[in-house]
Coordinates of C-alpha atoms in Angstrom, one line a residue:
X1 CA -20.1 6.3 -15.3
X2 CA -18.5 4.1 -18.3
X3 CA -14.7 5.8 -17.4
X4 CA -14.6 3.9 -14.1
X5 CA -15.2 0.7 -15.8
X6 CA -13.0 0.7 -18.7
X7 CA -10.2 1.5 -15.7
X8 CA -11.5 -2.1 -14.0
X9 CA -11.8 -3.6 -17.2
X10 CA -9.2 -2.7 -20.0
X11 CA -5.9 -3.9 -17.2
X12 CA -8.3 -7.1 -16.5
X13 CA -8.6 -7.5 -20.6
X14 CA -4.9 -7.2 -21.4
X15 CA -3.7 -9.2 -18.2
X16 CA -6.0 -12.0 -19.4
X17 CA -4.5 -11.8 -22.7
X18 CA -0.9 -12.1 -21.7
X19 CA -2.1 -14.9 -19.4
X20 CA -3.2 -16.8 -22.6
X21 CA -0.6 -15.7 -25.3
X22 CA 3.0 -16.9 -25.6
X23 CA 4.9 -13.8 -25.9
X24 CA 8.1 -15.0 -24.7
X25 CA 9.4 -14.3 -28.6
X26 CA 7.9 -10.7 -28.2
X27 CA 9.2 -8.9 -25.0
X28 CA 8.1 -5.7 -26.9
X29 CA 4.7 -6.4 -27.6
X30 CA 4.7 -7.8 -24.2
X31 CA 5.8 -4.5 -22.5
X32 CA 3.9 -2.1 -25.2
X33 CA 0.6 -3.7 -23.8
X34 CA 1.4 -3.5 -20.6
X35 CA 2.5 0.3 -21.1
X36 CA -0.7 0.7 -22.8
X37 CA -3.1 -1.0 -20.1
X38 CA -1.9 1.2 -17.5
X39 CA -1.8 4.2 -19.1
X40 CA -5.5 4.3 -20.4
X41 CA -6.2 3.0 -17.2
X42 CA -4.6 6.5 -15.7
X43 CA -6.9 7.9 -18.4
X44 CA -9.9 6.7 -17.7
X45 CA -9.1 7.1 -13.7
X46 CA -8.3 10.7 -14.4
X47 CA -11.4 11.3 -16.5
X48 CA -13.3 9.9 -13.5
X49 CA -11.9 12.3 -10.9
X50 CA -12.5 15.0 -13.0
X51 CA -16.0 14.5 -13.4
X52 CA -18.9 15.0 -10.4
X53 CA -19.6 12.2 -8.2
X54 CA -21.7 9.3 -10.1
X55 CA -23.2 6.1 -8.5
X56 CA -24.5 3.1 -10.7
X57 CA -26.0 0.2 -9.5
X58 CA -24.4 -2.9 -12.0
X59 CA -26.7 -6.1 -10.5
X60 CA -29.1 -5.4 -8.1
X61 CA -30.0 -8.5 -6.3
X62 CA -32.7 -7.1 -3.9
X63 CA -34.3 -3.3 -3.4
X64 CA -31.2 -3.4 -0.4
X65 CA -28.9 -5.6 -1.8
X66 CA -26.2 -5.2 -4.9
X67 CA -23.2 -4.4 -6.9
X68 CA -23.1 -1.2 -6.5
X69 CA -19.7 1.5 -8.0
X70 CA -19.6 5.1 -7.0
X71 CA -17.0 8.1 -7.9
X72 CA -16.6 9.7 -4.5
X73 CA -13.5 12.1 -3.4
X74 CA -12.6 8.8 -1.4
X75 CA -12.3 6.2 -4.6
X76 CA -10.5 9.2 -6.8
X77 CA -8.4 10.0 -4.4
X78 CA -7.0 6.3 -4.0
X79 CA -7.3 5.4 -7.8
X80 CA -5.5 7.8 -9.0
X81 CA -2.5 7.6 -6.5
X82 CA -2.7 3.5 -7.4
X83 CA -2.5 4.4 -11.1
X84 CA 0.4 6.9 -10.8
X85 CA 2.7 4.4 -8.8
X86 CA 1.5 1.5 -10.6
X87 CA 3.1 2.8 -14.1
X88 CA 6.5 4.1 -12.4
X89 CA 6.5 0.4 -10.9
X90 CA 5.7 -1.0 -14.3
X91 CA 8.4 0.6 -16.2
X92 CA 11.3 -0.2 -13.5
X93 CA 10.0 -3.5 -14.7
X94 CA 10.9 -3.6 -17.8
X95 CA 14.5 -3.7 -16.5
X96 CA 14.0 -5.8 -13.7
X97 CA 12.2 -8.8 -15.0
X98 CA 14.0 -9.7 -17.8
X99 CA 16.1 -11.2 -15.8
X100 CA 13.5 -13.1 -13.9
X101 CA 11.2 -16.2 -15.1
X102 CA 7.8 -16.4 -15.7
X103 CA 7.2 -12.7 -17.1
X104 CA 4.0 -13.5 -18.7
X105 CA 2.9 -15.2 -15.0
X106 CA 4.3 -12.2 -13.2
X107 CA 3.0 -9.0 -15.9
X108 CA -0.8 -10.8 -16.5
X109 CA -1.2 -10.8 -12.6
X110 CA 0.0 -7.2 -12.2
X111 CA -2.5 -5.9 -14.2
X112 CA -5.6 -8.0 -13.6
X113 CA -4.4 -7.0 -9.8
X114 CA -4.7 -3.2 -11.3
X115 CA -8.3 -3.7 -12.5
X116 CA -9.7 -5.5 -9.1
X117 CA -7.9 -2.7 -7.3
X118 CA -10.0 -0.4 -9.4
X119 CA -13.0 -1.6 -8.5
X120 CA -12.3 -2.3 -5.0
X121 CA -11.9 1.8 -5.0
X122 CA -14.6 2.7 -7.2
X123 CA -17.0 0.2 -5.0
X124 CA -20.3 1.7 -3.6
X125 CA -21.4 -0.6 -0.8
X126 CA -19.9 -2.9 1.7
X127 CA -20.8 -6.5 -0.5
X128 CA -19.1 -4.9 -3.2
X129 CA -16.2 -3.6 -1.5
X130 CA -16.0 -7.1 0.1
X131 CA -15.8 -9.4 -3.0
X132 CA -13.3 -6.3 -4.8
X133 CA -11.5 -6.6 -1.4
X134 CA -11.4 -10.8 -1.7
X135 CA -10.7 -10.6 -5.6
X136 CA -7.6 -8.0 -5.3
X137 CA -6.0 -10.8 -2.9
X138 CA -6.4 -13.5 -5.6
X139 CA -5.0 -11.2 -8.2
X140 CA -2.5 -10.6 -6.3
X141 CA -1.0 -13.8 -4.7
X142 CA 0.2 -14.8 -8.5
X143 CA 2.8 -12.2 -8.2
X144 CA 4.2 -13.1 -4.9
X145 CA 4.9 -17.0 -6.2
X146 CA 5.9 -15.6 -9.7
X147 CA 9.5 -17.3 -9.6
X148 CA 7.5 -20.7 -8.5
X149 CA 10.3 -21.6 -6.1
X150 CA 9.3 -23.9 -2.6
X151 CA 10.2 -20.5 -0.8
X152 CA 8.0 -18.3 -3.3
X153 CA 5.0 -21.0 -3.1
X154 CA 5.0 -21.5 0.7
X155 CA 5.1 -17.3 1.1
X156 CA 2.3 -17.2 -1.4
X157 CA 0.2 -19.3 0.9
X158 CA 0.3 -17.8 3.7
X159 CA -0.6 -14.5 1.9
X160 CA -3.4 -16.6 1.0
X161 CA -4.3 -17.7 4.5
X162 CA -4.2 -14.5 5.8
X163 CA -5.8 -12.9 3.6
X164 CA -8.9 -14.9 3.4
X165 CA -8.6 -15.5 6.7
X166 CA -9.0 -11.7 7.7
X167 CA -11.7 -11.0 5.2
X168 CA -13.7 -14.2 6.9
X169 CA -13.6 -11.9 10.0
X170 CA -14.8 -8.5 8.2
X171 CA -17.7 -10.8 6.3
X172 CA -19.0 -11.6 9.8
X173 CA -18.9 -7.9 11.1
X174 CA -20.9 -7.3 7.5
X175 CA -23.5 -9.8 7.8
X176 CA -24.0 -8.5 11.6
X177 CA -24.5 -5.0 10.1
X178 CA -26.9 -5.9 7.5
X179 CA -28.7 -7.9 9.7
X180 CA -29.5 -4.8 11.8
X181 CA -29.9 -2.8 8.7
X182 CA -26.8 -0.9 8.9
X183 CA -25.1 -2.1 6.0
X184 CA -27.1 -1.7 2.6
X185 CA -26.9 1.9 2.3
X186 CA -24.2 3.2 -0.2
X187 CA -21.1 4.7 1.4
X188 CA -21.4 8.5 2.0
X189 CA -25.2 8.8 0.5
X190 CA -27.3 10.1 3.4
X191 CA -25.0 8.8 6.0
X192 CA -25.4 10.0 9.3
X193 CA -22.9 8.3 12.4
X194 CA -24.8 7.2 15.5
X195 CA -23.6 5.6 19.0
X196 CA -24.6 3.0 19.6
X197 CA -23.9 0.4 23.0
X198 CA -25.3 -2.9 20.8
X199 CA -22.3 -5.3 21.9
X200 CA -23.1 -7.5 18.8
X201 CA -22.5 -4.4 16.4
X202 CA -19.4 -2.8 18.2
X203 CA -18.0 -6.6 18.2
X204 CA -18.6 -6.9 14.5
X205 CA -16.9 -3.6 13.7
X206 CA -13.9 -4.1 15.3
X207 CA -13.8 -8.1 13.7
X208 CA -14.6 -5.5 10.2
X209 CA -11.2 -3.8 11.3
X210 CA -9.3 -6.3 12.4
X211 CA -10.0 -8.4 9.3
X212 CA -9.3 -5.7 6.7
X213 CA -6.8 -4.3 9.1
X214 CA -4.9 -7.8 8.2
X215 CA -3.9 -6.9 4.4
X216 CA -2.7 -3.8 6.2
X217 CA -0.3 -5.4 8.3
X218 CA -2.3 -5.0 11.6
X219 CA -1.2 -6.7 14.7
X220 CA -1.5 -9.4 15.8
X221 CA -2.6 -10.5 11.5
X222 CA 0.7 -8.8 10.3
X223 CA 2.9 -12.1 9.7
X224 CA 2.3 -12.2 6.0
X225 CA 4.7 -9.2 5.1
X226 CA 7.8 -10.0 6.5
X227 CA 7.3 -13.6 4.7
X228 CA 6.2 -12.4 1.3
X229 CA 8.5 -9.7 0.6
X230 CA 11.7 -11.2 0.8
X231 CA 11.0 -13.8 -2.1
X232 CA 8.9 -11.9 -4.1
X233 CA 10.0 -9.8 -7.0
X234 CA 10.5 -6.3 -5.7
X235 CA 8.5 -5.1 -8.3
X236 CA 5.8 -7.2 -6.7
X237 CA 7.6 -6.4 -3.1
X238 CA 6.9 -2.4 -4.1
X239 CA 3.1 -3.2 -5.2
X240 CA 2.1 -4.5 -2.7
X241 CA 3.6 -2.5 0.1
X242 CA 2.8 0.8 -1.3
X243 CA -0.1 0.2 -2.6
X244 CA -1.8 -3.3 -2.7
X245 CA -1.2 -3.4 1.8
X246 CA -3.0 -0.2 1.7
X247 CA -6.4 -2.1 0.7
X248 CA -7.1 -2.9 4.2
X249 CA -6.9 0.9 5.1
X250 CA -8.9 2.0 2.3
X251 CA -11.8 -1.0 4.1
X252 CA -11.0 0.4 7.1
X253 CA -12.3 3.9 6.3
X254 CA -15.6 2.6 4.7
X255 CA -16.5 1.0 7.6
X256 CA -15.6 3.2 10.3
X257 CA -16.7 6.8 8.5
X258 CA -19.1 5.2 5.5
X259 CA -21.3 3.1 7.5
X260 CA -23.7 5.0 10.5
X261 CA -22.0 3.0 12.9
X262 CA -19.9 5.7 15.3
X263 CA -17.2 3.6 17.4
X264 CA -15.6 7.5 18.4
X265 CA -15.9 6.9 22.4
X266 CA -16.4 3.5 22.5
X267 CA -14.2 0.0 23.7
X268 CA -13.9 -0.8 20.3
X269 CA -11.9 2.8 19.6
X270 CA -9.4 2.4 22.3
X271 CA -8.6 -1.2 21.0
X272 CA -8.3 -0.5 17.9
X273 CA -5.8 2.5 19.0
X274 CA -4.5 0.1 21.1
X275 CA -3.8 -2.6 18.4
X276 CA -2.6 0.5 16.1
X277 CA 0.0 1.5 18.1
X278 CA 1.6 -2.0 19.4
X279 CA 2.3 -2.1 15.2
X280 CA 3.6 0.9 14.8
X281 CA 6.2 0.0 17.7
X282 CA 6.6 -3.6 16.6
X283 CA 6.9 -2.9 13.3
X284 CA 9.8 -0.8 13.8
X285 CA 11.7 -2.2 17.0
X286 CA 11.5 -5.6 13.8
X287 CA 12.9 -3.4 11.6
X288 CA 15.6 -2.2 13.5
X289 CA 17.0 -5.5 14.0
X290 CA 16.4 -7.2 11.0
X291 CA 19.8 -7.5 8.3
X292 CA 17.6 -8.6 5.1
X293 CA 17.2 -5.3 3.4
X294 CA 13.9 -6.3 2.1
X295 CA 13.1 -7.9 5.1
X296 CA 13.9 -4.9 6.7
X297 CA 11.2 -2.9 4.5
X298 CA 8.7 -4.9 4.7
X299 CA 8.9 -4.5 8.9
X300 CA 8.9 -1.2 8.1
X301 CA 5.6 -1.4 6.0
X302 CA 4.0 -3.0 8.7
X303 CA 4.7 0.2 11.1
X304 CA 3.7 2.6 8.4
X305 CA 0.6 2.0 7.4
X306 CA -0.1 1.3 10.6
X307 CA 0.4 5.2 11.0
X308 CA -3.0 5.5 9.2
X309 CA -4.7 3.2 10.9
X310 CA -3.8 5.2 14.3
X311 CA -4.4 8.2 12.8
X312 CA -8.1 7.1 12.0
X313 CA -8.6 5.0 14.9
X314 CA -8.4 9.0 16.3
X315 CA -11.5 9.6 15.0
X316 CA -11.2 12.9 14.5
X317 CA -10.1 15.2 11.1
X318 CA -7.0 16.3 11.9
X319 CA -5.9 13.0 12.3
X320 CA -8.1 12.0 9.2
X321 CA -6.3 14.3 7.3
X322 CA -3.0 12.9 8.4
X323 CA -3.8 9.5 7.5
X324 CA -4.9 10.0 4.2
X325 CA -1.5 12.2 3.9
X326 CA 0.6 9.5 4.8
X327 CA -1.3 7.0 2.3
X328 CA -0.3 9.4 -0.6
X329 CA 3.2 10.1 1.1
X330 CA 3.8 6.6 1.6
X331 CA 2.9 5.1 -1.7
X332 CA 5.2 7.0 -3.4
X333 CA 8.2 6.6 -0.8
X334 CA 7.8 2.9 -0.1
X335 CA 8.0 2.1 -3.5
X336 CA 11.3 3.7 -4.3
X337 CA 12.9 2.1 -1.4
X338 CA 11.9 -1.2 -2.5
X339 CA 12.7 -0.3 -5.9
X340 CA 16.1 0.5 -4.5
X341 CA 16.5 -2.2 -2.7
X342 CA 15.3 -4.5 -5.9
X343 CA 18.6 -2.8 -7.8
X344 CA 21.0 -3.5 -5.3
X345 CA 20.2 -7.0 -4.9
X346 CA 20.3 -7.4 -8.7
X347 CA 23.0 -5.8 -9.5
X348 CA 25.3 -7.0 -6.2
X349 CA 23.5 -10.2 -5.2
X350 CA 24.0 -9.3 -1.5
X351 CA 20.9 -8.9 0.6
X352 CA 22.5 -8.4 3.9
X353 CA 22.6 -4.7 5.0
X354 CA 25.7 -5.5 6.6
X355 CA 27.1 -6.3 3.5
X356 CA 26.9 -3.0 1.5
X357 CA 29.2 -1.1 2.5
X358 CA 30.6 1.3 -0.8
X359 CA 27.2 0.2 -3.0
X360 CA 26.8 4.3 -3.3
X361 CA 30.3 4.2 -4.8
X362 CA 29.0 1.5 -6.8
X363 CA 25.6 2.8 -7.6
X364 CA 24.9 6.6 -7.0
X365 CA 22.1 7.1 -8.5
X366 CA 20.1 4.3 -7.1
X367 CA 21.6 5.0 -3.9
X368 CA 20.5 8.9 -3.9
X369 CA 17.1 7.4 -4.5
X370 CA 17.3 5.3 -1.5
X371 CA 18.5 8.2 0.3
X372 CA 16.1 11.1 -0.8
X373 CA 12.7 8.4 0.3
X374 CA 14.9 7.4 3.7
X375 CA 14.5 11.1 4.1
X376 CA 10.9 11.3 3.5
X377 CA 9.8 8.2 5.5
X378 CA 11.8 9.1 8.4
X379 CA 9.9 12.7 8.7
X380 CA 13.1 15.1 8.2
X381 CA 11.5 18.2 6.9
X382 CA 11.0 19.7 3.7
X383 CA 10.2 15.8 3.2
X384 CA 6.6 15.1 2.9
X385 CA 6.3 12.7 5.0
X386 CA 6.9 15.7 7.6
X387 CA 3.9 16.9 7.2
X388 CA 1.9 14.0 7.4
X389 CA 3.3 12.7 10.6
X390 CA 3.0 16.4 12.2
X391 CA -1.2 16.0 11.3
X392 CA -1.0 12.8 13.2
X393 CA 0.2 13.8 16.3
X394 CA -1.5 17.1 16.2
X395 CA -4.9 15.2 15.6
X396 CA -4.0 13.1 18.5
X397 CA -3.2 15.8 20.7
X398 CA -5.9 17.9 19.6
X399 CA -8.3 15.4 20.8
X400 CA -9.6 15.9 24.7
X401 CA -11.6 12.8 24.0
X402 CA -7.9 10.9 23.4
X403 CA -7.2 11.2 27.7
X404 CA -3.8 9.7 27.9
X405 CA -4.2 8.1 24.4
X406 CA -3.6 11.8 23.2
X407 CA -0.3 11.8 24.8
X408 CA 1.2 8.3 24.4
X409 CA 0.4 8.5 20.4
X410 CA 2.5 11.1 19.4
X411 CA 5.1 9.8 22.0
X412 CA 4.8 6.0 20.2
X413 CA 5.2 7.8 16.4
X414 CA 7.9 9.9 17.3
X415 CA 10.0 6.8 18.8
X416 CA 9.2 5.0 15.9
X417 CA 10.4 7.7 13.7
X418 CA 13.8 7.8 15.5
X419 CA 13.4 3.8 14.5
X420 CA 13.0 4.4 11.1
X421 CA 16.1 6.7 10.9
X422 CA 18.2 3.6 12.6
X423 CA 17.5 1.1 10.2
X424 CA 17.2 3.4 6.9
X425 CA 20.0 6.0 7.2
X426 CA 23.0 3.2 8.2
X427 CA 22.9 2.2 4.5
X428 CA 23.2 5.3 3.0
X429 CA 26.2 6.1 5.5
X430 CA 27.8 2.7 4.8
X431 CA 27.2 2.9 0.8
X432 CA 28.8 6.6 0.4
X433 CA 31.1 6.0 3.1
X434 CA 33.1 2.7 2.6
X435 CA 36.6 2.1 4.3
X436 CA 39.4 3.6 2.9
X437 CA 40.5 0.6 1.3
X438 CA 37.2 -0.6 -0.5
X439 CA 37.6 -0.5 -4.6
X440 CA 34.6 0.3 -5.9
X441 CA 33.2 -1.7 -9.1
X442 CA 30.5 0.2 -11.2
X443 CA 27.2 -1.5 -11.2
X444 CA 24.2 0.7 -11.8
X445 CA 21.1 -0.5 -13.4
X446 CA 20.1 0.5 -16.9
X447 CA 18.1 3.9 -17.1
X448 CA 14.4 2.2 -17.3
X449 CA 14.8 1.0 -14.0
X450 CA 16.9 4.3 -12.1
X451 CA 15.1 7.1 -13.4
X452 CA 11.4 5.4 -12.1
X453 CA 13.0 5.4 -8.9
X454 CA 15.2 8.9 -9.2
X455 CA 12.1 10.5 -9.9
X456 CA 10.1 8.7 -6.8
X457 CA 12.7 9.9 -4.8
X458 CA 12.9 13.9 -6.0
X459 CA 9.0 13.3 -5.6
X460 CA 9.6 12.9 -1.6
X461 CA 10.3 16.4 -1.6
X462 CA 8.2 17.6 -4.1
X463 CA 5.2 16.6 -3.4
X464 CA 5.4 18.6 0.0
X465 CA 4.4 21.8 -2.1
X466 CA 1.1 20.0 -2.4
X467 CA 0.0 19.7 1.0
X468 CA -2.3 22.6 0.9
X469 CA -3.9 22.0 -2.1
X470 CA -4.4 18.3 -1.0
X471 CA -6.1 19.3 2.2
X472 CA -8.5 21.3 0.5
X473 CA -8.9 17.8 -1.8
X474 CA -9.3 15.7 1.4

């Protein structure tokens, strides 16, 4: 059990350190260590998955009560997709930042982020899932006011409020559970789902998914987004929609399948469903109309995890399976859009979609990039994210229990997939296909910062050859 802690605790070590050293004078040492963090941490991560499923109690408080960590197919699963990303992210970086203040500010936060998010997936019970879940927003906020501007600081906040204001509701849908004794067991040990009609318990497990549901962009809790993105770095912007959002989904699951609660059949299902699929439609109806292009991504974030969060409100594992798809497929194509989006704004200083008419001319490669994960998020096959949409409405349809629910859910994802081609695939068609008179002017980035993103983007379509063997993993 010591490979899952040195992933929590080697990023935390080397953030701290950057955090306290001046290394302004020593951008290399400064990157090297981050290079370094990350990568043992993928180590260590990938040690863990290899090995059979461990739990280890660190401080037991009572016989029921502790910090618990566990190395369940779960807690690989998302730790090792969070490693992956995190060190593409880190080394676009490299390029990015140096033009940006406050690198020491913005690379401790990062990782210290990467070893709460560690433990928040390697956690074993709901009190330590809740305080991992409480630190990763801490962590995290740095990043978002990293340029310390009034814009930057008030975003910040309300990432903050939100936040803390979400996890306020899940703590009171915990302290209801463990006051009935349904909470102190450790997820997935001897855990058998029951009905149940107590009003008090199906009241505090939809206030546990509404809460977490807010770092996941849930309506009517998903105002942070569209506020943070836009002023944070899009390194930052990429973490934390690919990845960092994905939190809440990763509480969500816990709760609903790791806890012997059953909400399957209940009020608290349909509303959930309900509040699931009101974001998916906002989300991309926002998105459609918005002309920030990172804006416009971080609307679209809001929909897409909200994908998962309709595929598990489904309760079924077709649906399951689709969700967990999409949290693999999206992590990786979010990312690269933002990544893309990140270049062009650098590189052109114009963050208007209307205004980017030729950038492919300009900037090929990072424009193919953007292209090949507008592809994949939009659903066009061979893309992945195909075939993690196509579980979702299958699941949904699949499920007699559903009634009309197993109609109007693959009707609401499949508008919103027509959505997401509208407001993705008018800036590759503008930025290859400028008017006749437009004079191009070279501008791509620097190799560290297109290749992360090239790759991303060739991994769209690659990682569709893994669907089999991941449903076998799931």
């Amino acid at each position: 059990m010591l490979y899952p802690y040195l992933s929590m605790l080697i990023p935390i070590f080397f953030g701290i350190l950057l955090l306290i050293l001046n290394l302004k004078e020593s951008r290399r040492l400064k990157l090297f260590a981050v290079t370094l963090a990350i990568a043992a941490s993928l180590a260590f991560v990938i040690v863990s998955a290899i090995g059979d499923k461990h739990i280890s109690e660190l401080i037991p408080f009572s016989d029921t009560l502790g910090i618990v960590f566990e190395t369940d197919g779960l807690s690989k699963l998302f730790a090792l997709t969070t490693n992956l990303i995190w060190l593409f992210v880190a080394v676009y970086s490299f390029g990015y930042m140096k033009h940006e203040q406050n690198e020491n500010l913005f690379y401790g936060f990062m990782l210290i982020t990467l070893g709460v998010l560690n433990a928040l997936w390697f956690s074993g019970n709901l009190l330590t899932m809740y305080l991992c879940f409480e630190l990763a927003t801490l962590a995290s906020m740095p990043m978002v006011l990293s340029s310390l501007s009034k814009e930057a600081i008030k975003a910040a906040q309300k990432y903050l409020f939100y936040s803390i204001g979400g996890a306020f509701l899940a703590l009171f849908g915990i302290v209801v559970l463990y006051s009935k004794g349904l909470g102190d067991g450790i997820f997935g040990v001897d855990t058998v789902a029951i009905p149940t009609d107590d009003p008090l318990v199906l009241t505090a497990m939809l206030m546990m998914i509404i809460g977490f549901g807010t770092k996941a962009g849930m309506y009517p809790m998903h105002g942070w987004l569209p506020t943070a993105h836009p002023v944070a770095p899009s390194p930052a912007s990429a973490l934390l929609s690919g990845l960092i959002a994905e939190a809440g989904v990763f509480a969500v699951i816990r709760v609903t399948r790791c806890t012997p609660v059953s909400v399957k059949g209940t009020w608290v299902q349909y509303v959930w469903l309900v509040l699931a699929l009101i974001t998916v439609f906002i989300g991309s109806m926002m998105a459609y109309r918005e002309k920030h292009i990172k804006k416009r991504l971080a609307y679209s974030t809001v929909s897409q995890v909200s994908y998962m969060m309709a595929g598990l409100a489904c309760c079924n594992s077709i649906a399951f399976y689709g969700a967990i798809l999409h949290y693999i497929f999206h992590a990786i194509i979010k990312t690269a859009l933002f990544m893309s989006a990140g270049s062009i704004i650098m590189q052109t200083g114009k963050t208007n979609v209307d205004e980017l008419e030729g950038v492919g001319k300009e900037m090929p490669v990072t424009m193919w990039g953007y292209t090949l994960a507008s592809l994949g998020l939009i659903g066009i096959p061979p893309a992945c994210g195909f075939f993690s949409k196509y579980y979702l409405c299958v699941g949904a349809l699949g499920d007699a229990g559903l009634g009309a629910f197993g109609y109007i859910t693959p009707a609401v994802l499949i508008i919103s997939a027509l959505l997401t081609a509208g407001y993705l695939l008018p800036v590759t068609v503008k930025g290859f296909f400028p008017n006749k008179d437009f004079i191009p002017e070279k501008r791509e980035t620097g190799a560290v910062m297109y290749i992360p993103l090239l790759l991303l983007g060739v991994l769209t379509f690659l990682a569709s050859l893994l669907v089999e063997n991941l449903s076998k993993l799931i």
